[in-house]
mmCIF file of C-alpha atoms in Angstrom:
data_model
loop_
_atom_site.group_PDB
_atom_site.id
_atom_site.type_symbol
_atom_site.label_atom_id
_atom_site.label_comp_id
_atom_site.label_asym_id
_atom_site.label_seq_id
_atom_site.Cartn_x
_atom_site.Cartn_y
_atom_site.Cartn_z
ATOM 1 C CA ALA H 1 1.918 45.372 64.234
ATOM 2 C CA LYS H 2 5.404 45.784 63.438
ATOM 3 C CA LYS H 3 7.232 42.712 64.442
ATOM 4 C CA VAL H 4 6.226 39.396 63.895
ATOM 5 C CA GLU H 5 8.628 35.815 64.673
ATOM 6 C CA MET H 6 7.384 32.575 63.624
ATOM 7 C CA THR H 7 8.633 28.940 63.295
ATOM 8 C CA VAL H 8 7.343 27.453 60.507
ATOM 9 C CA PRO H 9 8.306 24.466 58.080
ATOM 10 C CA GLU H 10 11.420 24.341 56.058
ATOM 11 C CA ASN H 11 9.219 24.528 52.678
ATOM 12 C CA ASP H 12 6.842 26.965 54.155
ATOM 13 C CA ASN H 13 4.801 29.490 51.166
ATOM 14 C CA LEU H 14 3.856 32.720 52.936
ATOM 15 C CA PRO H 15 6.451 34.768 51.392
ATOM 16 C CA LEU H 16 4.486 33.837 48.394
ATOM 17 C CA LEU H 17 1.528 35.100 49.577
ATOM 18 C CA VAL H 18 1.880 38.627 51.383
ATOM 19 C CA GLU H 19 2.255 41.605 48.654
ATOM 20 C CA GLU H 20 6.565 41.939 49.821
ATOM 21 C CA PRO H 21 8.161 39.451 50.641
ATOM 22 C CA ARG H 22 11.559 40.715 51.099
ATOM 23 C CA PHE H 23 11.826 40.136 54.649
ATOM 24 C CA ASN H 24 14.464 37.918 57.236
ATOM 25 C CA GLN H 25 14.235 34.883 57.060
ATOM 26 C CA LYS H 26 16.109 32.293 59.143
ATOM 27 C CA VAL H 27 16.587 28.193 58.369
ATOM 28 C CA LYS H 28 17.908 27.100 61.458
ATOM 29 C CA PRO H 29 18.327 23.145 62.031
ATOM 30 C CA TYR H 30 16.560 22.118 65.778
ATOM 31 C CA PHE H 31 16.280 18.572 65.827
ATOM 32 C CA MET H 32 18.002 15.584 64.779
ATOM 33 C CA ALA H 33 15.775 12.167 63.827
ATOM 34 C CA ARG H 34 17.769 9.157 63.680
ATOM 35 C CA ILE H 35 16.812 5.358 62.823
ATOM 36 C CA VAL H 36 17.381 2.571 65.739
ATOM 37 C CA ASP H 37 15.730 -0.406 64.177
ATOM 38 C CA VAL H 38 16.476 -0.213 60.236
ATOM 39 C CA SER H 39 14.151 -3.119 59.823
ATOM 40 C CA ALA H 40 11.469 -2.439 62.058
ATOM 41 C CA PHE H 41 11.162 1.063 60.793
ATOM 42 C CA LEU H 42 10.416 -0.135 57.780
ATOM 43 C CA ASN H 43 7.913 -2.535 58.334
ATOM 44 C CA GLN H 44 5.702 -0.461 60.370
ATOM 45 C CA TYR H 45 6.576 2.209 57.534
ATOM 46 C CA ILE H 46 3.477 3.410 55.315
ATOM 47 C CA TYR H 47 4.307 3.779 52.099
ATOM 48 C CA GLN H 48 2.806 5.654 49.419
ATOM 49 C CA ASN H 49 0.904 3.399 47.483
ATOM 50 C CA SER H 50 1.731 1.774 43.660
ATOM 51 C CA THR H 51 0.185 0.439 41.027
ATOM 52 C CA LYS H 52 2.171 -2.018 39.944
ATOM 53 C CA SER H 53 4.856 -4.087 41.405
ATOM 54 C CA PHE H 54 8.883 -3.531 41.763
ATOM 55 C CA SER H 55 11.336 -5.138 43.628
ATOM 56 C CA LEU H 56 14.561 -2.767 45.699
ATOM 57 C CA LEU H 57 17.359 -3.657 46.946
ATOM 58 C CA LEU H 58 18.789 -0.842 49.649
ATOM 59 C CA ARG H 59 21.860 -1.704 51.023
ATOM 60 C CA VAL H 60 22.158 0.517 54.404
ATOM 61 C CA GLU H 61 25.389 1.095 56.136
ATOM 62 C CA ASP H 62 25.042 2.358 59.679
ATOM 63 C CA THR H 63 29.027 2.733 61.089
ATOM 64 C CA PHE H 64 27.514 3.293 64.554
ATOM 65 C CA PHE H 65 25.563 0.456 65.015
ATOM 66 C CA SER H 66 26.522 -2.561 63.061
ATOM 67 C CA ASP H 67 23.206 -3.988 63.135
ATOM 68 C CA ASN H 68 21.465 -2.283 61.065
ATOM 69 C CA SER H 69 24.295 -2.686 58.122
ATOM 70 C CA GLY H 70 23.116 -4.163 55.404
ATOM 71 C CA ASP H 71 20.535 -6.124 52.248
ATOM 72 C CA TYR H 72 17.232 -5.166 52.644
ATOM 73 C CA ILE H 73 14.496 -5.697 49.703
ATOM 74 C CA LEU H 74 11.659 -3.784 49.611
ATOM 75 C CA GLU H 75 8.809 -5.849 47.133
ATOM 76 C CA GLN H 76 5.254 -4.769 46.956
ATOM 77 C CA THR H 77 2.248 -6.945 45.261
ATOM 78 C CA ASN H 78 -0.980 -6.695 44.824
ATOM 79 C CA GLY H 79 -0.362 -2.569 47.300
ATOM 80 C CA GLN H 80 1.376 -3.799 49.709
ATOM 81 C CA VAL H 81 5.140 -3.249 50.537
ATOM 82 C CA HIS H 82 6.971 -6.010 52.328
ATOM 83 C CA VAL H 83 10.762 -6.125 53.604
ATOM 84 C CA THR H 84 12.544 -8.657 54.230
ATOM 85 C CA ARG H 85 16.479 -8.812 55.751
ATOM 86 C CA ALA H 86 18.501 -10.292 52.941
ATOM 87 C CA ALA H 87 21.914 -12.157 53.131
ATOM 88 C CA GLU H 88 24.681 -9.571 51.809
ATOM 89 C CA THR H 89 25.321 -9.602 47.713
ATOM 90 C CA LYS H 90 27.763 -7.000 47.206
ATOM 91 C CA ASN H 91 27.964 -8.262 43.588
ATOM 92 C CA GLN H 92 24.225 -7.182 42.459
ATOM 93 C CA VAL H 93 22.844 -3.583 41.735
ATOM 94 C CA ALA H 94 21.437 -1.488 45.057
ATOM 95 C CA ILE H 95 20.644 1.577 46.122
ATOM 96 C CA GLN H 96 23.288 2.439 48.574
ATOM 97 C CA CYS H 97 22.813 4.342 51.264
ATOM 98 C CA SER H 98 24.527 5.352 55.074
ATOM 99 C CA ILE H 99 21.662 5.299 57.928
ATOM 100 C CA GLN H 100 21.540 9.556 57.794
ATOM 101 C CA GLN H 101 20.156 9.572 54.513
ATOM 102 C CA LEU H 102 18.095 6.542 55.014
ATOM 103 C CA THR H 103 16.758 8.236 57.485
ATOM 104 C CA SER H 104 16.123 11.834 55.676
ATOM 105 C CA MET H 105 14.276 10.846 52.832
ATOM 106 C CA PHE H 106 11.964 8.558 54.691
ATOM 107 C CA PHE H 107 10.980 11.558 56.986
ATOM 108 C CA GLY H 108 10.481 13.775 54.446
ATOM 109 C CA TYR H 109 13.358 15.668 55.295
ATOM 110 C CA LYS H 110 15.037 15.520 51.669
ATOM 111 C CA ARG H 111 13.527 12.878 48.290
ATOM 112 C CA PRO H 112 16.158 9.967 47.128
ATOM 113 C CA ARG H 113 15.904 12.226 43.539
ATOM 114 C CA GLU H 114 18.050 14.996 45.240
ATOM 115 C CA LEU H 115 20.213 12.504 47.685
ATOM 116 C CA TYR H 116 21.128 10.685 43.853
ATOM 117 C CA ASP H 117 21.763 13.919 42.822
ATOM 118 C CA MET H 118 24.189 15.336 44.777
ATOM 119 C CA GLY H 119 25.882 12.038 44.694
ATOM 120 C CA LEU H 120 24.793 10.895 48.491
ATOM 121 C CA ILE H 121 23.453 8.143 47.604
ATOM 122 C CA SER H 122 23.663 5.416 44.434
ATOM 123 C CA GLY H 123 22.114 2.389 42.694
ATOM 124 C CA ASN H 124 20.675 2.564 39.239
ATOM 125 C CA SER H 125 18.755 5.476 38.438
ATOM 126 C CA ASN H 126 15.810 3.697 38.488
ATOM 127 C CA ASP H 127 15.629 2.148 41.330
ATOM 128 C CA ILE H 128 15.656 5.583 42.443
ATOM 129 C CA ASP H 129 12.368 6.641 41.116
ATOM 130 C CA GLN H 130 10.739 4.385 42.251
ATOM 131 C CA LEU H 131 12.391 4.879 45.820
ATOM 132 C CA ASP H 132 10.947 8.546 44.812
ATOM 133 C CA GLN H 133 7.493 6.873 44.050
ATOM 134 C CA ILE H 134 6.500 5.092 47.491
ATOM 135 C CA ILE H 135 7.742 7.332 49.911
ATOM 136 C CA PRO H 136 5.466 10.282 50.351
ATOM 137 C CA TYR H 137 5.486 13.403 50.120
ATOM 138 C CA LYS H 138 5.776 15.078 53.589
ATOM 139 C CA GLN H 139 7.677 18.297 55.239
ATOM 140 C CA THR H 140 9.234 17.436 58.010
ATOM 141 C CA TYR H 141 8.228 19.547 60.884
ATOM 142 C CA PHE H 142 8.029 19.701 65.051
ATOM 143 C CA PRO H 143 7.337 22.519 66.372
ATOM 144 C CA ASP H 144 7.287 21.927 69.380
ATOM 145 C CA PHE H 145 10.596 21.520 72.002
ATOM 146 C CA PHE H 146 10.874 18.834 74.803
#
């Protein structure tokens, strides 16, 4: 074959597997995702199992749909994560993010630690690490169009 074109996920390892890895590669975003109902999404999400109990306060800002904005408590006990909507408490330290960052984290596009290091989310460093541990490591990839 003289020319091969293929669509692969962003983290594809093909360049590591071929003898001559210097070939044209383009990263083209071709779809977007949005969490429409934060509370329902967080309650149905399949979290990575953690051995220790924890409680995280997640403060989400959604400028388009204000019903999503607010505080969410993620608590794990006995291997199960439970999510409750909390009354907004400005004085408590929380992981603060926009709906866009929340979507990119929970859909596997960017890790919480990456977004924190870039200054796109804020909060206690230990809480960021805990959030990073409960979000499964999986690459966002949608190979079809609709």
